[in-house]
Coordinates of C-alpha atoms in Angstrom, one line a residue:
X1 CA 69.3 42.0 114.7
X2 CA 67.3 43.6 111.8
X3 CA 70.1 42.8 109.5
X4 CA 70.0 39.1 110.3
X5 CA 66.2 39.1 109.9
X6 CA 66.4 40.8 106.5
X7 CA 69.0 38.3 105.4
X8 CA 66.7 35.4 106.3
X9 CA 63.8 37.0 104.5
X10 CA 65.7 37.8 101.3
X11 CA 66.0 35.1 98.6
X12 CA 69.3 33.3 98.8
X13 CA 70.8 35.0 95.8
X14 CA 69.9 38.5 97.1
X15 CA 71.2 37.6 100.6
X16 CA 74.5 36.5 99.1
X17 CA 74.8 39.7 97.2
X18 CA 74.1 41.7 100.3
X19 CA 76.8 39.9 102.3
X20 CA 79.2 40.3 99.4
X21 CA 78.7 44.0 99.3
X22 CA 79.3 44.2 103.0
X23 CA 82.6 42.5 102.6
X24 CA 83.6 44.7 99.7
X25 CA 82.7 47.8 101.7
X26 CA 85.4 47.1 104.3
X27 CA 88.0 45.4 102.1
X28 CA 91.0 47.0 100.4
X29 CA 90.4 47.4 96.7
X30 CA 92.8 45.9 94.3
X31 CA 95.2 48.1 92.4
X32 CA 98.2 47.6 90.1
X33 CA 100.9 49.7 88.6
X34 CA 100.2 49.4 84.9
X35 CA 97.3 48.6 82.5
X36 CA 99.1 45.4 81.5
X37 CA 99.1 44.2 85.1
X38 CA 95.5 45.1 85.5
X39 CA 94.5 43.1 82.5
X40 CA 96.4 40.2 84.0
X41 CA 94.4 40.5 87.2
X42 CA 91.1 40.0 85.3
X43 CA 91.9 36.6 83.9
X44 CA 92.4 34.7 87.2
X45 CA 88.9 35.7 88.3
X46 CA 87.4 34.4 85.1
X47 CA 89.5 31.2 85.3
X48 CA 88.2 30.5 88.8
X49 CA 84.8 32.2 88.5
X50 CA 85.5 34.0 91.8
X51 CA 83.2 37.0 91.7
X52 CA 84.5 38.3 95.1
X53 CA 88.1 38.6 93.9
X54 CA 86.9 40.2 90.7
X55 CA 84.9 42.9 92.3
X56 CA 87.8 44.0 94.5
X57 CA 89.5 45.2 91.3
X58 CA 87.2 48.3 91.2
X59 CA 87.6 51.6 93.0
X60 CA 85.1 52.6 95.7
X61 CA 82.7 55.4 95.2
X62 CA 84.0 57.1 98.4
X63 CA 87.5 57.1 97.1
X64 CA 86.4 58.7 93.8
X65 CA 84.1 61.2 95.6
X66 CA 86.1 62.3 98.6
X67 CA 89.7 61.8 97.5
X68 CA 89.3 62.9 93.9
X69 CA 86.2 65.0 93.1
X70 CA 86.2 67.2 96.3
X71 CA 90.0 67.7 96.1
X72 CA 90.2 68.5 92.4
X73 CA 88.7 72.0 92.7
X74 CA 87.7 71.6 89.0
X75 CA 84.5 73.4 88.4
X76 CA 83.5 71.3 85.4
X77 CA 84.0 68.0 87.3
X78 CA 82.1 69.4 90.3
X79 CA 79.2 70.5 88.1
X80 CA 79.0 67.2 86.4
X81 CA 79.4 64.8 89.3
X82 CA 78.7 66.8 92.4
X83 CA 74.9 66.8 91.8
X84 CA 74.6 63.4 90.2
X85 CA 76.2 60.6 92.3
X86 CA 75.2 57.9 89.9
X87 CA 77.8 59.1 87.4
X88 CA 80.6 58.1 89.7
X89 CA 78.8 55.2 91.4
X90 CA 78.7 53.3 88.1
X91 CA 82.4 52.4 88.7
X92 CA 81.8 50.9 92.1
X93 CA 80.2 47.4 92.2
X94 CA 78.6 48.1 95.5
X95 CA 76.3 50.5 93.6
X96 CA 76.4 49.2 90.1
X97 CA 75.1 45.6 90.1
X98 CA 75.7 45.4 86.3
X99 CA 79.4 44.8 86.9
X100 CA 78.6 41.6 88.7
X101 CA 75.8 40.6 86.3
X102 CA 78.0 41.1 83.3
X103 CA 80.8 39.0 84.8
X104 CA 78.3 36.2 85.4
X105 CA 76.9 36.5 81.9
X106 CA 80.3 36.4 80.3
X107 CA 81.2 33.3 82.3
X108 CA 78.0 31.5 81.3
X109 CA 78.2 32.6 77.7
X110 CA 81.8 31.3 77.5
X111 CA 80.8 27.9 78.9
X112 CA 77.8 27.8 76.5
X113 CA 80.3 28.4 73.7
X114 CA 82.4 25.4 74.9
X115 CA 85.1 27.6 76.4
X116 CA 87.0 26.0 79.2
X117 CA 87.7 29.0 81.5
X118 CA 90.2 27.2 83.7
X119 CA 92.4 26.4 80.7
X120 CA 92.6 29.8 79.1
X121 CA 95.8 31.7 78.4
X122 CA 96.1 35.3 77.2
X123 CA 97.5 35.8 73.7
X124 CA 97.4 39.6 73.7
X125 CA 95.2 42.6 74.4
X126 CA 94.4 45.8 72.6
X127 CA 93.1 48.8 74.5
X128 CA 92.1 52.3 73.5
X129 CA 91.2 55.4 75.4
X130 CA 87.5 55.7 76.1
X131 CA 85.9 58.8 74.6
X132 CA 84.5 61.5 77.0
X133 CA 80.9 62.2 76.2
X134 CA 79.5 65.6 77.0
X135 CA 77.5 64.3 79.9
X136 CA 80.7 63.0 81.5
X137 CA 82.8 66.2 81.1
X138 CA 85.4 66.5 83.8
X139 CA 85.8 62.7 84.3
X140 CA 89.5 63.0 83.3
X141 CA 90.0 65.1 86.4
X142 CA 89.0 62.2 88.6
X143 CA 89.9 59.2 86.5
X144 CA 92.8 60.4 84.4
X145 CA 92.7 57.4 82.0
X146 CA 89.8 55.1 81.1
X147 CA 90.6 52.3 78.6
X148 CA 88.4 49.9 76.8
X149 CA 89.2 47.2 74.3
X150 CA 89.7 43.5 73.9
X151 CA 91.5 40.6 75.6
X152 CA 92.4 37.8 73.2
X153 CA 92.6 34.4 74.8
X154 CA 93.2 30.8 73.7
X155 CA 91.5 27.7 75.1
X156 CA 94.4 25.3 75.6
X157 CA 92.2 22.3 75.5
X158 CA 90.5 23.0 72.1
X159 CA 93.0 25.6 70.7
X160 CA 90.1 27.8 69.9
X161 CA 90.5 31.6 70.2
X162 CA 88.1 33.9 71.9
X163 CA 87.9 37.7 72.5
X164 CA 86.7 39.3 75.7
X165 CA 85.4 42.8 75.5
X166 CA 86.3 45.0 78.5
X167 CA 85.8 48.6 79.5
X168 CA 86.6 50.9 82.4
X169 CA 90.2 49.9 83.0
X170 CA 91.1 53.0 85.0
X171 CA 94.3 54.8 85.7
X172 CA 94.1 57.0 88.8
X173 CA 97.1 58.7 90.1
X174 CA 99.5 56.2 88.6
X175 CA 97.6 53.1 89.9
X176 CA 95.2 51.0 87.9
X177 CA 91.7 49.6 88.8
X178 CA 88.7 48.0 87.2
X179 CA 88.1 46.0 84.1
X180 CA 84.4 45.6 83.4
X181 CA 84.0 42.6 81.2
X182 CA 80.9 42.9 79.0
X183 CA 81.1 40.2 76.3
X184 CA 82.9 37.1 75.0
X185 CA 82.8 35.7 71.5
X186 CA 84.8 33.0 69.7
X187 CA 86.9 35.0 67.2
X188 CA 90.5 35.3 66.2
X189 CA 90.5 38.9 65.1
X190 CA 88.7 42.0 66.2
X191 CA 87.1 42.4 62.8
X192 CA 85.7 38.9 63.2
X193 CA 84.5 39.8 66.6
X194 CA 82.6 42.8 65.2
X195 CA 81.1 40.7 62.5
X196 CA 79.8 38.2 65.0
X197 CA 78.6 40.9 67.4
X198 CA 76.7 42.5 64.6
X199 CA 75.1 39.2 63.7
X200 CA 74.3 38.5 67.3
X201 CA 72.5 41.8 67.7
X202 CA 71.0 41.4 64.2
X203 CA 72.2 44.9 63.2
X204 CA 74.3 46.1 60.3
X205 CA 78.0 46.4 61.1
X206 CA 78.1 50.1 60.3
X207 CA 75.2 50.8 62.7
X208 CA 76.9 48.8 65.3
X209 CA 80.1 50.8 65.0
X210 CA 78.1 54.0 65.3
X211 CA 76.7 52.7 68.6
X212 CA 80.0 51.7 69.9
X213 CA 81.7 55.0 68.9
X214 CA 79.1 57.8 69.2
X215 CA 81.2 60.6 67.7
X216 CA 78.4 63.2 67.8
X217 CA 78.5 63.1 71.6
X218 CA 82.3 63.3 72.0
X219 CA 83.7 66.1 74.1
X220 CA 86.4 67.1 71.6
X221 CA 88.5 68.9 74.2
X222 CA 89.4 65.6 75.9
X223 CA 90.1 63.4 72.8
X224 CA 93.6 61.9 73.2
X225 CA 95.5 58.8 72.1
X226 CA 95.7 55.9 74.4
X227 CA 98.9 55.6 76.4
X228 CA 101.6 53.3 75.0

């Protein structure tokens, strides 16, 4: 068939990605009943390096579009996302290849930093509610809670501590999805993480914080405290 021909023509890595997306499109996506359980679902994928399991943690675009956006009857959400599919597709790894790339980058960066992924244990995590920027107004009508923050882990072989940065842990109708890992650094505290991240990016810490928390773009009507 044409699909089989395309698979043979594509480079091996692209062919694997295509097959993976086909599997994801028909599989049941993972979901848990609390943000704590969702954080706990992220670590086994990192320990094993299993990208397939990791990607099933995320919601599908169809579920966000058909089950949430088109049933919300919220004019703000419909105006924001109805005409720009990419704004919701960013949460679905079938459309957003960066979710997979960032996972692979974090794995490699950890290994390069002498982190033994198979021997990690979670010490704690700290999450906060993600801000709603003006270009994402109405997202809280589709994804009621979006959290970002840090997972603190310990390498049991070396006793070194690392911090994994994560975003888009999503609460939708009482169930939890996602957990887009974006970075890992050897650090014992969040402040140490910020210092090392600023040095890594060769930028002043104050400028780094302004980039991470762009207050001038916040939709102030949606600012709330993260759930306890």
